[in-house]
Amino acid sequence: MTTTVGAPESAHHADLDLGPAQSLSCRECGHRTPLAAEFACTECFGPLEVAYDFGSVRREDIEAGPKSIWRYRRLLPVPSDVDVYPNTEPGFTRLIRADRLAAALGVRRLWVKDDTGNPTHSFKDRVVAVALAAARQLGFTVLACPSTGNLANAVAAAAARAGWQSVVLIPSSLERAKVLTTAVYDGALIAVDGTYDDVNRLATELAAEHEDWAFVNVNVRPYYAEGSKTLGYEVAEQLGWRLPEQIVVPVASGSQLTKVDKAFRELGDLGLVEPTPYRVFGAQATGCSPVSAAYKANQDVVTPVRPNTIARSLAIGAPADGPYVLDSVRRTGGAVEDVTDEEVVEGIRLLARTEGVFAETAGGVTVATAKKLIEAGKIDPDAETVLLITGDGLKTLDAVQDEIGPKATVPPSTAAVREALGH
Amino acid sequence: MTTTVGAPESAHHADLDLGPAQSLSCRECGHRTPLAAEFACTECFGPLEVAYDFGSVRREDIEAGPKSIWRYRRLLPVPSDVDVYPNTEPGFTRLIRADRLAAALGVRRLWVKDDTGNPTHSFKDRVVAVALAAARQLGFTVLACPSTGNLANAVAAAAARAGWQSVVLIPSSLERAKVLTTAVYDGALIAVDGTYDDVNRLATELAAEHEDWAFVNVNVRPYYAEGSKTLGYEVAEQLGWRLPEQIVVPVASGSQLTKVDKAFRELGDLGLVEPTPYRVFGAQATGCSPVSAAYKANQDVVTPVRPNTIARSLAIGAPADGPYVLDSVRRTGGAVEDVTDEEVVEGIRLLARTEGVFAETAGGVTVATAKKLIEAGKIDPDAETVLLITGDGLKTLDAVQDEIGPKATVPPSTAAVREALGH
């Protein structure tokens, strides 16, 4: 028996086409249930995950595909004609060799996966695109989310492009810039008088009441989360179809880290890469570091915290996938570490001045955590490392505004410029 | 005899490798001069342009290249190993089929070239990358520019990534957000007490005094400008190696429009596409529309104006390539049109709500101008049209901030949300 939350009738049609996806599987008890708009196991209330039958997938098929996440459509819960429908075409962002950052950090071979090149400049475009494609198959007609930033942008833009209605719920205290970058897409942007927790609770209630609303991170979460696998697929393909030895991933809910790990294992299982060993590292801000705390205390449970950090896109105090992050990290021989807000800002600046990539605070967390792990000898400086930069500094200007500015203000004369430069 | 401004000694080395580039050619009198850091003809003071010997270039060679502008390196003034040097790897941005915008505008087949996906989110990354590659060959060691926005971001980021020094001159009155998005790359950002004209003049003086400074839009301008050709190449390749029938390009200095036109002609000449007819349209903001005014008055000369428009990235009152824009437009059977600031904002909003693309004010100019040209019957609604969206709305939030916002602010209850949505 399964209980369906916010799932329209058509979700149960026999012609449901979600590509290689076969069922939903409980990550706790393994119980299987048919593909539908569900997110919790009816046996044990554990989280549901998409289970697949991939069949045979070849590199050539992927390489011949579009230059977006849809080149991996045979590995995602989406129909094979997914790219026929208007969508934001996210993914296939740059993987850049970061020699100058490597030198600064004292490692030999370093890469930066720069996901700021996505349509709304964060990795959320990936997960939202997969959620929308699955939601269409499941019979939904409205795309919705509670959010304080990147997710709101991605949902509103994806819905606009697809011609869907969107409902985006934000706390009414949200900064004006983040409101504007969502409101411009002209969906139903609703400001809620309350905390982000209030907004989240409201989203779950609305999902239960509106059977045609797909809340990307609530009732279609199992599909949505799979979108993060594409970060792992791309890194491997862009490295020439091989796995990196080490990868550093920021941890908010923890979903992204576990999906990158999943992607690497799938590629090995499918014979698309040699299944070489890799180590996964998690990065948190000290002001919201429940997973790092659990890792350091050698615990399996993650104790919720009240977030207090400038890295707001990572500020999830009760991370749903925290225990699975611990599993991935421990299984692969990685670690979880956290850094102060001052280190976050220095991480943003270090990446910008060495590689010309301006990351949001979450990127600063990743760079600063990598630095700390290298200094502690936990990241091997002689092994190849990839850093995931998942969002754009243009959206978190407040984090750096007190730290940087012009070198000098001068009158319009060449002598004044020379003097300012110390020539 | 040629006079060299700001060109280091090594510029004259015999081993200068600028790929297919053969010489500089005056666009007015046709006088040829060797490749060097020059921008004005010594015979007639006309603007210099790169002249090539392409030899044979095949589609397969391009398609096998990197997913950046460097796939077209055999068509640019850069060495064949250009992608070996660390660079921002711009280009190969999305070309999206825009059916919802097409329906709103009443045309049959419309595409949006979305250049917001570039590393610093504008087309300037293209031209700066080409300028840097040429400057390296010409013996420069510092990358510089005067700018009020996108160019400053692109130069500072490109220099950081390449490990070059940068000198970016901005008016001291520039908005804090634009200062931050340049300062973060940690080059020499100098605020100048004066107008943008003062800053520009200062740049020309500094270029004459510092032989190792490449001012991208001054002493290496002929190379820099060629970078815009890649927009034309990409559109043609992404359409399946064919030319669109109509293209709308924003006009600031006018360089971009003339280079897109040049790219289309080159592709036809090289047999990479069938040389089918196309029409080029220029888009300006009414508050800075000297080229549109000249076009409408049927004049060949462009009378400078004092800019007053929210489309600041197009606010060049004395456009250097204005006469060549008129040539391109008239030769191809296109037109130049201008739109009010109110229409610019509506253009931004129309593109965002129909296609999920948030453009800066220049993009609003392009969309609104296309709308006006369609309504006037100058753009054929039955012919295929491409719109160039060259920059990102995140950088010009002030343009829309009084127009958009949440639909409603409600208490955290589902009933309140339903009421706000009129359910």
XYZ file of C-alpha atoms in Angstrom, chain B residues 21-407:
387
model
C 45.825 36.432 -39.907
C 48.106 37.900 -42.586
C 48.079 41.648 -42.153
C 46.045 44.622 -41.038
C 43.946 46.270 -43.696
C 42.413 49.740 -43.650
C 38.650 49.618 -43.957
C 38.644 53.012 -45.681
C 41.541 53.004 -48.161
C 42.507 49.328 -48.204
C 46.138 50.082 -47.285
C 47.837 47.014 -45.818
C 50.293 47.003 -42.945
C 52.016 44.130 -41.117
C 50.362 42.551 -38.103
C 51.146 44.697 -35.066
C 49.472 46.553 -32.215
C 47.941 49.238 -34.365
C 44.414 50.412 -34.881
C 44.523 53.378 -37.271
C 45.758 53.559 -40.853
C 48.842 55.708 -41.271
C 47.686 56.723 -44.759
C 44.157 57.910 -44.012
C 43.565 57.358 -40.269
C 40.827 54.846 -41.122
C 40.234 51.883 -38.780
C 42.368 48.801 -39.299
C 40.897 45.335 -39.591
C 42.514 41.884 -39.620
C 42.968 40.364 -43.087
C 43.324 36.589 -43.445
C 44.389 33.735 -45.608
C 42.181 30.931 -44.317
C 43.242 28.210 -46.682
C 40.843 25.285 -46.471
C 38.658 24.911 -43.361
C 36.277 21.979 -42.995
C 33.189 21.529 -40.820
C 34.685 18.360 -39.351
C 37.763 20.235 -38.127
C 35.557 22.737 -36.350
C 33.197 20.118 -34.934
C 36.145 18.158 -33.524
C 37.376 21.242 -31.658
C 36.752 22.372 -28.094
C 33.291 23.447 -26.955
C 34.322 27.100 -26.857
C 35.186 29.847 -29.349
C 38.484 28.052 -29.968
C 36.715 25.564 -32.249
C 36.886 28.499 -34.711
C 40.574 29.226 -34.105
C 41.360 28.694 -37.798
C 39.140 31.709 -38.486
C 40.572 34.012 -35.793
C 43.823 36.007 -35.313
C 45.165 33.532 -32.749
C 47.808 30.789 -32.859
C 46.691 27.226 -33.533
C 47.658 26.187 -29.993
C 45.634 28.998 -28.422
C 43.667 26.653 -26.169
C 46.844 25.356 -24.530
C 47.141 28.591 -22.540
C 44.794 29.027 -19.563
C 41.873 31.148 -20.701
C 38.233 31.587 -19.750
C 37.045 29.259 -22.541
C 34.085 31.430 -23.562
C 31.485 30.750 -26.186
C 29.489 27.884 -27.593
C 26.549 29.235 -25.617
C 22.975 28.038 -26.080
C 20.972 28.795 -29.209
C 17.419 28.097 -28.105
C 14.317 27.718 -30.216
C 11.983 30.403 -28.873
C 8.487 29.262 -29.807
C 6.730 31.040 -26.972
C 8.398 34.351 -27.747
C 7.689 33.745 -31.435
C 3.988 33.313 -30.663
C 3.989 36.497 -28.573
C 5.662 38.427 -31.406
C 3.631 36.848 -34.181
C 6.489 35.245 -36.086
C 6.879 31.711 -37.281
C 10.378 30.623 -36.383
C 12.552 32.392 -33.831
C 15.808 31.622 -32.047
C 17.516 33.263 -29.103
C 21.316 33.171 -28.885
C 21.815 33.323 -25.112
C 25.282 34.678 -24.396
C 24.581 35.062 -20.674
C 26.138 31.600 -20.299
C 29.638 32.979 -20.844
C 32.141 32.953 -17.945
C 31.362 36.515 -16.831
C 27.920 36.398 -18.443
C 28.332 38.629 -21.460
C 29.697 38.375 -25.008
C 32.675 40.464 -23.849
C 34.368 37.241 -22.741
C 34.648 36.334 -26.441
C 36.362 39.501 -27.595
C 38.597 39.707 -24.543
C 39.760 36.105 -24.981
C 40.778 36.834 -28.572
C 42.444 40.109 -27.527
C 44.438 38.316 -24.815
C 45.561 35.557 -27.167
C 46.712 38.099 -29.765
C 48.280 40.351 -27.115
C 50.382 37.437 -25.870
C 51.718 36.924 -29.394
C 52.326 40.650 -29.786
C 54.481 40.652 -26.659
C 52.216 42.426 -24.185
C 52.125 41.354 -20.538
C 49.352 43.495 -19.024
C 45.680 43.412 -20.039
C 43.842 46.708 -19.669
C 40.636 48.556 -20.527
C 38.456 51.507 -19.699
C 34.945 50.268 -18.936
C 31.738 50.811 -17.051
C 30.633 47.221 -16.785
C 30.734 44.021 -18.786
C 34.149 44.690 -20.319
C 35.683 45.393 -16.900
C 34.404 42.036 -15.611
C 35.674 40.176 -18.668
C 39.151 41.743 -18.667
C 39.715 41.262 -14.940
C 38.565 37.624 -15.074
C 40.516 36.746 -18.218
C 43.718 38.257 -16.821
C 43.282 36.426 -13.507
C 42.801 33.093 -15.242
C 45.820 33.670 -17.504
C 48.032 34.852 -14.658
C 48.405 38.303 -16.231
C 48.321 41.653 -14.528
C 45.243 43.700 -15.365
C 44.588 47.429 -15.195
C 40.908 48.346 -15.345
C 39.879 51.995 -15.325
C 36.356 52.903 -14.227
C 34.586 56.184 -13.461
C 34.587 56.663 -9.674
C 30.814 57.122 -9.785
C 30.246 53.522 -10.918
C 27.647 51.541 -8.954
C 29.054 49.411 -6.127
C 27.828 46.118 -7.629
C 29.782 46.690 -10.853
C 32.852 47.640 -8.863
C 32.638 44.449 -6.799
C 32.215 42.114 -9.769
C 35.474 43.454 -11.181
C 37.439 43.983 -7.956
C 36.978 40.374 -6.865
C 39.488 39.210 -9.508
C 42.138 41.268 -7.704
C 43.716 43.107 -10.618
C 44.585 46.797 -10.512
C 41.128 48.370 -10.510
C 41.505 52.145 -10.629
C 38.584 54.493 -10.048
C 38.991 57.759 -11.949
C 37.338 61.000 -10.842
C 35.747 62.007 -14.128
C 33.261 61.032 -16.793
C 33.536 57.891 -18.916
C 34.921 60.106 -21.679
C 37.691 61.218 -19.307
C 38.428 57.566 -18.519
C 38.570 56.691 -22.206
C 40.952 59.526 -22.984
C 43.146 58.470 -20.088
C 43.264 54.932 -21.475
C 44.549 56.164 -24.841
C 47.240 58.228 -23.096
C 48.283 55.278 -20.945
C 48.447 52.990 -23.987
C 50.943 55.390 -25.550
C 53.053 55.515 -22.382
C 53.114 51.809 -21.453
C 54.443 49.598 -24.189
C 53.553 46.383 -22.360
C 49.891 47.282 -21.694
C 47.350 45.881 -24.124
C 44.231 48.010 -23.889
C 41.839 45.517 -25.431
C 39.569 48.118 -27.026
C 42.319 50.584 -27.931
C 45.717 49.380 -29.129
C 44.705 45.754 -29.844
C 41.194 46.636 -30.955
C 41.481 45.074 -34.462
C 42.106 41.645 -32.852
C 39.617 42.145 -30.026
C 36.816 43.046 -32.430
C 37.300 39.814 -34.411
C 36.084 37.873 -31.361
C 32.527 38.914 -32.157
C 32.655 36.873 -35.350
C 32.274 33.777 -33.180
C 28.673 34.761 -32.451
C 27.943 34.478 -36.161
C 29.868 31.226 -36.559
C 28.055 29.621 -33.644
C 24.608 30.649 -34.817
C 25.308 29.100 -38.224
C 26.806 25.893 -36.815
C 24.034 25.507 -34.238
C 21.401 25.926 -36.960
C 23.001 22.922 -38.664
C 25.510 24.809 -40.813
C 23.208 27.307 -42.435
C 22.571 31.025 -42.187
C 19.404 32.469 -40.625
C 17.275 34.660 -42.867
C 17.182 37.538 -40.376
C 19.235 38.469 -37.315
C 18.784 41.303 -34.806
C 21.949 42.627 -33.174
C 22.284 45.357 -30.521
C 24.407 48.335 -31.586
C 26.829 50.077 -29.197
C 30.077 50.848 -31.085
C 28.520 48.851 -33.932
C 31.443 46.446 -34.089
C 29.443 43.356 -33.123
C 26.905 43.790 -35.909
C 29.562 44.261 -38.576
C 31.484 41.214 -37.323
C 28.434 38.958 -37.348
C 27.855 40.068 -40.923
C 31.529 39.376 -41.690
C 31.271 35.916 -40.126
C 28.274 35.002 -42.261
C 30.083 36.120 -45.421
C 33.232 34.224 -44.498
C 31.283 31.019 -43.887
C 29.700 31.348 -47.290
C 33.006 32.160 -49.005
C 34.665 29.144 -47.376
C 31.856 26.817 -48.430
C 31.050 26.006 -44.803
C 27.463 27.091 -45.416
C 25.430 27.745 -48.511
C 25.660 31.531 -49.067
C 21.928 32.116 -48.713
C 20.638 35.684 -48.388
C 20.269 37.120 -44.876
C 19.213 40.472 -43.488
C 20.929 42.165 -40.557
C 18.974 44.456 -38.214
C 20.478 46.869 -35.698
C 18.868 47.654 -32.327
C 19.429 50.797 -30.279
C 17.879 52.548 -27.288
C 16.195 55.798 -28.276
C 18.235 57.589 -25.600
C 21.389 56.711 -27.543
C 20.371 56.071 -31.130
C 22.793 57.891 -33.446
C 22.980 54.973 -35.893
C 19.220 54.526 -36.002
C 18.863 58.266 -36.596
C 21.353 58.164 -39.472
C 19.627 55.115 -40.953
C 16.211 56.763 -40.827
C 17.563 60.027 -42.276
C 19.196 58.014 -45.040
C 22.590 59.453 -44.144
C 26.046 57.866 -44.360
C 27.533 59.787 -41.455
C 26.598 59.241 -37.835
C 26.169 62.370 -35.729
C 27.334 61.856 -32.121
C 24.811 62.189 -29.316
C 24.964 62.499 -25.523
C 23.583 59.172 -24.215
C 20.627 59.112 -21.839
C 19.249 55.585 -21.502
C 19.046 52.741 -18.988
C 20.786 50.553 -21.589
C 24.211 51.661 -20.394
C 26.155 48.897 -22.104
C 24.916 50.339 -25.422
C 25.416 53.988 -24.420
C 28.156 54.932 -26.863
C 27.271 58.341 -28.243
C 29.941 58.345 -30.972
C 29.932 54.762 -32.304
C 33.191 54.046 -34.127
C 31.621 51.465 -36.433
C 28.380 53.329 -37.006
C 28.995 53.911 -40.752
C 29.883 50.244 -41.250
C 26.655 49.230 -39.489
C 24.779 51.333 -42.021
C 26.689 49.594 -44.817
C 25.872 46.093 -43.515
C 22.246 46.861 -42.889
C 21.696 48.510 -46.255
C 23.647 45.892 -48.188
C 21.644 43.029 -46.675
C 18.245 44.729 -46.796
C 17.899 45.086 -43.026
C 17.162 48.175 -40.931
C 18.126 49.974 -37.719
C 15.457 50.843 -35.178
C 15.355 52.213 -31.628
C 13.103 51.766 -28.626
C 12.296 53.737 -25.474
C 13.503 52.766 -22.010
C 9.956 51.655 -21.163
C 10.010 49.346 -24.182
C 13.437 48.052 -23.081
C 12.042 46.991 -19.691
C 9.028 45.401 -21.371
C 11.429 43.572 -23.721
C 13.377 42.169 -20.760
C 10.154 41.016 -19.119
C 8.723 39.532 -22.308
C 11.842 37.435 -22.933
C 11.971 36.291 -19.297
C 8.345 35.253 -19.052
C 8.227 33.479 -22.413
C 11.652 31.816 -22.548
C 13.113 31.896 -19.037
C 16.073 34.011 -20.166
C 16.867 37.062 -18.011
C 18.725 39.551 -20.206
C 20.393 42.806 -19.328
C 19.055 46.043 -20.756
C 20.860 45.476 -24.078
C 18.833 42.267 -24.467
C 15.682 44.220 -23.750
C 16.690 46.592 -26.552
C 17.081 43.659 -28.958
C 13.736 42.060 -28.091
C 11.819 45.351 -28.119
C 13.412 46.422 -31.395
C 12.532 43.084 -32.966
C 8.939 43.586 -31.822
C 8.826 47.073 -33.339
C 10.350 45.897 -36.628
C 7.867 43.019 -36.847
C 4.924 45.329 -36.191
C 6.232 47.706 -38.861
C 6.497 44.853 -41.367
C 10.262 45.310 -41.709
C 11.054 41.900 -40.242
C 9.292 39.215 -42.258
C 7.209 37.128 -39.818
C 7.457 34.094 -42.083
C 11.259 34.142 -42.321
C 13.492 32.635 -39.638
C 14.915 35.156 -37.181
C 17.707 35.049 -34.579
C 17.950 37.496 -31.655
C 21.346 38.072 -30.037
C 21.103 38.329 -26.244
C 24.551 39.481 -25.229
C 24.424 40.126 -21.475
C 22.836 39.150 -18.193
C 19.946 40.679 -16.282
C 21.694 40.007 -12.973
C 23.995 42.913 -13.801
C 21.243 45.451 -14.501
C 18.728 44.748 -11.739
C 18.152 48.464 -11.261
C 16.422 48.606 -14.649
C 13.570 46.353 -13.540
C 13.412 46.930 -9.799
C 10.478 49.341 -9.841
C 8.430 47.161 -12.170
C 8.390 43.713 -10.628
C 7.986 41.985 -7.285
C 5.994 39.303 -5.466
C 2.366 38.814 -6.500
